[in-house]
Tab-separated table of C-alpha atoms in Angstrom:
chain	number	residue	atom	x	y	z
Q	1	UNK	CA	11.165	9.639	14.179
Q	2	UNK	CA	11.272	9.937	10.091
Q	3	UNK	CA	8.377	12.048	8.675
Q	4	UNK	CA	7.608	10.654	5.261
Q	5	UNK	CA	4.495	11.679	2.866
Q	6	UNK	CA	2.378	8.686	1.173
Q	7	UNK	CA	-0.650	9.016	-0.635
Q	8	UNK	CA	-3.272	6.205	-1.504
Q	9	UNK	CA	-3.850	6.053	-5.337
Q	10	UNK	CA	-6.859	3.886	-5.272
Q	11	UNK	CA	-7.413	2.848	-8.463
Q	12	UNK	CA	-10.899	2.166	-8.463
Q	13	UNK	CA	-11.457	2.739	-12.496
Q	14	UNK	CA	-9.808	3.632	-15.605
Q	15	UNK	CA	-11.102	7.534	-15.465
Q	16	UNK	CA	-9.842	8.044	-11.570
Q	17	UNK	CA	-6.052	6.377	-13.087
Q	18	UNK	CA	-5.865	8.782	-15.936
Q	19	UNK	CA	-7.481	11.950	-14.647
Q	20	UNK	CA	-5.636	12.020	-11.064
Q	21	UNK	CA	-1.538	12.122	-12.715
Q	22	UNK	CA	-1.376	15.186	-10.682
Q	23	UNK	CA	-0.956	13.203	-7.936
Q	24	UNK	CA	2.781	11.607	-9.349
Q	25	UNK	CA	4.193	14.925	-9.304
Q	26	UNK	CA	3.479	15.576	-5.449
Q	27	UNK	CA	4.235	12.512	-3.732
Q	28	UNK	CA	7.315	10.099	-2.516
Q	29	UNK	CA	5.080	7.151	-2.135
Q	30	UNK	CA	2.261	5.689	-2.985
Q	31	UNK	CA	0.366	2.414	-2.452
Q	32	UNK	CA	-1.552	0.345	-6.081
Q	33	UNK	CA	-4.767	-1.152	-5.138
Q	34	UNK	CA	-4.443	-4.913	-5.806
Q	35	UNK	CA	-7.566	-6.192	-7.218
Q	36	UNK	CA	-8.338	-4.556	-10.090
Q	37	UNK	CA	-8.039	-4.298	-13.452
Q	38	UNK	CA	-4.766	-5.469	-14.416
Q	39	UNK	CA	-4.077	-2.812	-17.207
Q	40	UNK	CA	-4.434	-0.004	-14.395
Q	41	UNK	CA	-1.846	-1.726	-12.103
Q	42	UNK	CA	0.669	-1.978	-15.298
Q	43	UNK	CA	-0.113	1.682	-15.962
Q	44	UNK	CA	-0.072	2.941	-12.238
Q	45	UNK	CA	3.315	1.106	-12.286
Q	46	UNK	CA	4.784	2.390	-15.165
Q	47	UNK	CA	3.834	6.141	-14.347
Q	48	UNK	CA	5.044	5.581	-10.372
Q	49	UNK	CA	8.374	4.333	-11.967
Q	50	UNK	CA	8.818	7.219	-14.804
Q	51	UNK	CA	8.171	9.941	-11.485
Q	52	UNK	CA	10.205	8.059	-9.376
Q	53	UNK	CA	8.011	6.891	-7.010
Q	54	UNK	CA	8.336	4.005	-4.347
Q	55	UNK	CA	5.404	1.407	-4.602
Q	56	UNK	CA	3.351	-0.207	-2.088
Q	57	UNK	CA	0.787	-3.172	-2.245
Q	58	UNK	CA	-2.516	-2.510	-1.253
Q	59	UNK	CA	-4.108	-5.942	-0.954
Q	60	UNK	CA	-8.067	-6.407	0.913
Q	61	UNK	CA	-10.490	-8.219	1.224
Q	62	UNK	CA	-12.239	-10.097	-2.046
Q	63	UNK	CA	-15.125	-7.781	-2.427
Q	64	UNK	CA	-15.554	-7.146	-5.552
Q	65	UNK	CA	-18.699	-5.246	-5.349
Q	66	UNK	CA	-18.056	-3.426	-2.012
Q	67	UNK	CA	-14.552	-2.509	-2.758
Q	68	UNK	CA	-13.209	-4.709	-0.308
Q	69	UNK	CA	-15.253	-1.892	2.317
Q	70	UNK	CA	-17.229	-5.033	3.388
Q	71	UNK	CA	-16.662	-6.672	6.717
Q	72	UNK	CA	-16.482	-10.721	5.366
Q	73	UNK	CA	-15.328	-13.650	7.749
Q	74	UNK	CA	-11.984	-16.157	6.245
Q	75	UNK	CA	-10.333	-17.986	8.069
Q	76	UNK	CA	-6.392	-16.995	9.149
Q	77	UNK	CA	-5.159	-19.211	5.843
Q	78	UNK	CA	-7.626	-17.268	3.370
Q	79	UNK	CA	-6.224	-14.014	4.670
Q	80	UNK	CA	-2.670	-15.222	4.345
Q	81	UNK	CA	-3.438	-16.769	0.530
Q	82	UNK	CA	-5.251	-14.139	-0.516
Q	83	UNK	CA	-2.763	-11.329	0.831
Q	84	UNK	CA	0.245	-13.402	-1.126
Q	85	UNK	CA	-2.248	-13.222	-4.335
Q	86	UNK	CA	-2.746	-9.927	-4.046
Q	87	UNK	CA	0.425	-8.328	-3.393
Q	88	UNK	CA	2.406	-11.495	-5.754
Q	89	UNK	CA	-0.082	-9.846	-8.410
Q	90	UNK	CA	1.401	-6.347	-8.060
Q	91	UNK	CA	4.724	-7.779	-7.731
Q	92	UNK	CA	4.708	-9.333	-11.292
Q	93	UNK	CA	4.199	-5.568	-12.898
Q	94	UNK	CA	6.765	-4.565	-10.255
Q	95	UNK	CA	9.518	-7.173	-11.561
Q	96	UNK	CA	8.551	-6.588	-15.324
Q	97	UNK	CA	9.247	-2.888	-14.443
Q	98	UNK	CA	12.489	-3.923	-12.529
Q	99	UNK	CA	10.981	-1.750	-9.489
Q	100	UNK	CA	11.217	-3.097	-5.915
Q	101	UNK	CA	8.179	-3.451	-3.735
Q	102	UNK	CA	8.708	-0.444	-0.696
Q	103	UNK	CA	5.959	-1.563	1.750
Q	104	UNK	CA	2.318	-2.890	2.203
Q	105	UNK	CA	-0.793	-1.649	3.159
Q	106	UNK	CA	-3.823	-3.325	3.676
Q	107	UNK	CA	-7.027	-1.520	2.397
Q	108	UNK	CA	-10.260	-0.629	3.446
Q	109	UNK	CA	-12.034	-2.926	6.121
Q	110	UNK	CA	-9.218	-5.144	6.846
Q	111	UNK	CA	-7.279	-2.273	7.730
Q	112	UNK	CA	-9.843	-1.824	10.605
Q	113	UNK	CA	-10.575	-5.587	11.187
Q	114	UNK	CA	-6.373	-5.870	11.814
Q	115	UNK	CA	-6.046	-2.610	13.917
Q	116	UNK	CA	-9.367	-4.758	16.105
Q	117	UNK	CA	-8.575	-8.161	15.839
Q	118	UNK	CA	-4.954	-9.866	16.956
Q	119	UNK	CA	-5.651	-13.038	14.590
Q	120	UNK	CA	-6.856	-10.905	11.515
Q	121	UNK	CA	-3.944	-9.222	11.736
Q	122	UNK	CA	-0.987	-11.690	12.496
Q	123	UNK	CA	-2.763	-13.762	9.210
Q	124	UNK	CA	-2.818	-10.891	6.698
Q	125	UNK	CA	0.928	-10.268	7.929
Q	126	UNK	CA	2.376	-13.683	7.249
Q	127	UNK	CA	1.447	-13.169	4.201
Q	128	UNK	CA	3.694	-10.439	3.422
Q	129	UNK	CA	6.702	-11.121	1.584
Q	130	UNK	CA	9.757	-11.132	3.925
Q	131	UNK	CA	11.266	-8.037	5.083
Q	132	UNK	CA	9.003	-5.664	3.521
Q	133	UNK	CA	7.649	-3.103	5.858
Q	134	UNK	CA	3.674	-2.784	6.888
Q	135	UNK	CA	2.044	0.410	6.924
Q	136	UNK	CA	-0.247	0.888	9.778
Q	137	UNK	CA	-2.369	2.737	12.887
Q	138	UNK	CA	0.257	2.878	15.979
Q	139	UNK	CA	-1.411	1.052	19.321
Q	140	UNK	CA	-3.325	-1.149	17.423
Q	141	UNK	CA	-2.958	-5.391	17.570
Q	142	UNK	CA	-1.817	-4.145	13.690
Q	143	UNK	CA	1.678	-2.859	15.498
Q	144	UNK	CA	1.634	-5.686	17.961
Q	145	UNK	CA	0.999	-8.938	14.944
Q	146	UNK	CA	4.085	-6.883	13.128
Q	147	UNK	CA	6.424	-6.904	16.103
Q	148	UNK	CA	6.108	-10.110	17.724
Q	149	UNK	CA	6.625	-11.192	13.481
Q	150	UNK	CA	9.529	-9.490	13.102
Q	151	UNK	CA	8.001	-7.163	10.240
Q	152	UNK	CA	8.898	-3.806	10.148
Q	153	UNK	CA	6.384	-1.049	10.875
Q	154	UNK	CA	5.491	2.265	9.915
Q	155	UNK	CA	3.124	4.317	12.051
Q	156	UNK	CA	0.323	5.844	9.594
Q	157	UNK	CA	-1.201	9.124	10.407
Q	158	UNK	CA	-3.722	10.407	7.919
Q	159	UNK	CA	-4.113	14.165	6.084
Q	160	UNK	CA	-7.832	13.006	5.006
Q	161	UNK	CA	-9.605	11.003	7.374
Q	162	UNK	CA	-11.409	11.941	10.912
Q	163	UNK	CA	-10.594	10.105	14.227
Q	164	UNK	CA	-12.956	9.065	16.872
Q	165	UNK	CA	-12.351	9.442	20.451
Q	166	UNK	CA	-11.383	5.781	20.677
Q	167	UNK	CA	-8.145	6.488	18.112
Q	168	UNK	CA	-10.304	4.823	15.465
Q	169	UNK	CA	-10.949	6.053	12.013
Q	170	UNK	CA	-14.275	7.441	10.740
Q	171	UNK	CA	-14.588	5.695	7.303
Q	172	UNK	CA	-16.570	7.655	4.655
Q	173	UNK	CA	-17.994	5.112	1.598
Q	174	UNK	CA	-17.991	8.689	-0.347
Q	175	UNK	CA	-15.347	10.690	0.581
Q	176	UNK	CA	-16.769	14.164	1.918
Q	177	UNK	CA	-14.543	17.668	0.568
Q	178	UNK	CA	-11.820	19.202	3.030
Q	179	UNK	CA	-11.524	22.418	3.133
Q	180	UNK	CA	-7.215	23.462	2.878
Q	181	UNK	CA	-7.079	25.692	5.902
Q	182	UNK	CA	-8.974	22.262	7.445
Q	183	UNK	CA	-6.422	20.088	5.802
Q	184	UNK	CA	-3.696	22.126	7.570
Q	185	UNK	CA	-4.936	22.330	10.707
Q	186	UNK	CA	-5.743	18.631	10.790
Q	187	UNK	CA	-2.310	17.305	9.680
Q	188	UNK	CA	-0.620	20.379	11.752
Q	189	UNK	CA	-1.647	19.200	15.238
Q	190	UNK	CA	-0.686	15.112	14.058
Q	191	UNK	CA	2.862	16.158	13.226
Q	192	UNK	CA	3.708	19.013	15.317
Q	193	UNK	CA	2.153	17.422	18.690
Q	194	UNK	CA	1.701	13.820	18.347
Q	195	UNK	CA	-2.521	13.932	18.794
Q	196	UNK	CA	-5.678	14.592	16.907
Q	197	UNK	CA	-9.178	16.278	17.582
Q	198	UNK	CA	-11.636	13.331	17.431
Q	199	UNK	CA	-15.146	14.451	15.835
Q	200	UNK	CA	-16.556	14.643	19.533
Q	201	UNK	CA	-14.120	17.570	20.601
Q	202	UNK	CA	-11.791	15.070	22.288
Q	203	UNK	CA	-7.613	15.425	21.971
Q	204	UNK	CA	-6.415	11.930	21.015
Q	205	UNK	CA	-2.749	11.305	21.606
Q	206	UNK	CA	-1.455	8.878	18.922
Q	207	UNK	CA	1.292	6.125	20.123
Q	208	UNK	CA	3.720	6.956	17.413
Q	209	UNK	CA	6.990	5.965	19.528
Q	210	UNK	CA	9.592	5.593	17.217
Q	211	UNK	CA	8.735	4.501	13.875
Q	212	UNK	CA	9.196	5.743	10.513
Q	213	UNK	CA	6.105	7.602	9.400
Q	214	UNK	CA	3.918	7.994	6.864
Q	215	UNK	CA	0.512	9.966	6.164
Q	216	UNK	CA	-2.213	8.868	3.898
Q	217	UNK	CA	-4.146	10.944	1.410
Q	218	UNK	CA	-6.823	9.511	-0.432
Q	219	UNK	CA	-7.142	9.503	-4.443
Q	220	UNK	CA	-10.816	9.460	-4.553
Q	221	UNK	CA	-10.854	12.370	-1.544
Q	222	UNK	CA	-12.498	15.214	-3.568
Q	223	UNK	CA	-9.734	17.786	-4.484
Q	224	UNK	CA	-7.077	14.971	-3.664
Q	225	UNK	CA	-4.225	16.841	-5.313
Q	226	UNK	CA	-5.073	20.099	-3.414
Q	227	UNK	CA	-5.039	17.744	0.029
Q	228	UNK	CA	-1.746	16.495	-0.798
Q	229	UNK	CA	-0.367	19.457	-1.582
Q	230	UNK	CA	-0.821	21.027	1.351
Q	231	UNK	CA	-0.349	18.587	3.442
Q	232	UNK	CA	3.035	18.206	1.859
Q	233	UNK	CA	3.465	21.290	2.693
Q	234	UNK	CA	3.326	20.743	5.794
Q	235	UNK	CA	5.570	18.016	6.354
Q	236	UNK	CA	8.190	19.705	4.320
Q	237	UNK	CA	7.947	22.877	6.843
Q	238	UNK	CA	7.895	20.240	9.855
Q	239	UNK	CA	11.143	18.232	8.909
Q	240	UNK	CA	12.701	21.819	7.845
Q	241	UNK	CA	12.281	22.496	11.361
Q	242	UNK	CA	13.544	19.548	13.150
Q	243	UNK	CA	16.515	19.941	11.068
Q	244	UNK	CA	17.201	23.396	12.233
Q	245	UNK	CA	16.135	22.010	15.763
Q	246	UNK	CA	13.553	24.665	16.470
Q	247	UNK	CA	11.024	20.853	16.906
């Protein structure tokens, strides 16, 4: 299993862009939101490139208003055409840039609508450019669409985001503040034993099997850089350990 660190810049405005560049200095990854305005993807771009960061495309649904956080009903070929328009979008400022595209992840409430529904998910999928990998929640139809496509998967664990007792995630509209020694605990217990405390009390085990992994921290989560700091921190400790086969 390969233990990577990803965080989620979101992108949702001109001020969150500019203000969060602490971010670029603490992460490998991180995913661009795909629908908004174009002069924040060129600059997300060009910053993720000058740090040396790998990109992913974060296309969702066409909710403008909502932020794609919306449940809306298309049919399999919108989801397809408007995950090719989404992530082809990103992929322009990625080719201008002469940066490859690392992976995709779908955002907001089509992440949940794939992880739910087989059909939602084997449409978004098809329209992801060949070969590129799809970030997403282990034991979900979102790990069966990818496999029985032939697109490679990444399990997704998150330093930022509750579970329910079901495996699901508890989405916040307004991300609520973490407290570190929280943050630590949380992302601890994912990495270290393969589960999670849901909000009820109960230990979740998380079908990771195999695949690479990555874990999400959120932009807009308040104290973001302080989140994925530590839970960098964590990781790094965790694959220091495996190394020196004490894990």
């Amino acid at each position: 299993m390969a233990w990577n660190l990803k965080t989620e810049e979101r992108g949702e405005g001109r001020k969150i862009a500019l203000k969060e560049k602490g971010i670029y200095d603490a992460n490998p990854k991180l995913k661009i939101q795909c629908k908004i305005d174009p002069l924040i993807m060129m600059e997300a771009v060009r910053n993720c490139k000058a740090h040396n960061i790998k990109i992913g495309a974060h296309p969702g649904l066409p909710d403008l208003q909502g932020f794609g956080r919306r449940e809306m009903k298309l049919s399999p070929e919108e989801l397809t055409a408007i995950t090719v328009y989404q992530v082809g979008a990103l992929k322009g400022f990625l080719d201008r840039e002469g940066v490859p595209l690392h992976h995709v992840k779908p955002h907001g409430i089509l992440y949940g609508m794939m992880c739910r529904d087989y059909e939602v998910a084997k449409a978004v999928m098809l329209g992801i450019p060949k070969g590129i990998p799809v970030f997403g929640l282990a034991g979900t139809n979102m790990e069966k669409a990818a496999k029985d496509l032939g697109i490679p998967f990444w399990a997704e664990l998150y330093g930022d985001v509750k579970y329910r007792a079901d495996g699901s995630l508890v989405i916040d509209r307004k991300k609520k503040p973490w407290d570190l020694a929280d943050v630590e605990k949380h992302v601890t217990q994912q990495v270290r034993t393969q589960s999670v405390t849901a909000v009820d009390g109960t230990q979740v085990n998380l079908p990771m099997g195999d695949y690479p992994v990555s874990i999400c921290c959120h932009s807009d989560s308040p104290g973001c850089v302080g989140i994925i700091g530590k839970t960098r921190e964590v990781v790094d400790k965790f694959n220091k350990d495996r190394e020196a086969g004490i894990v």
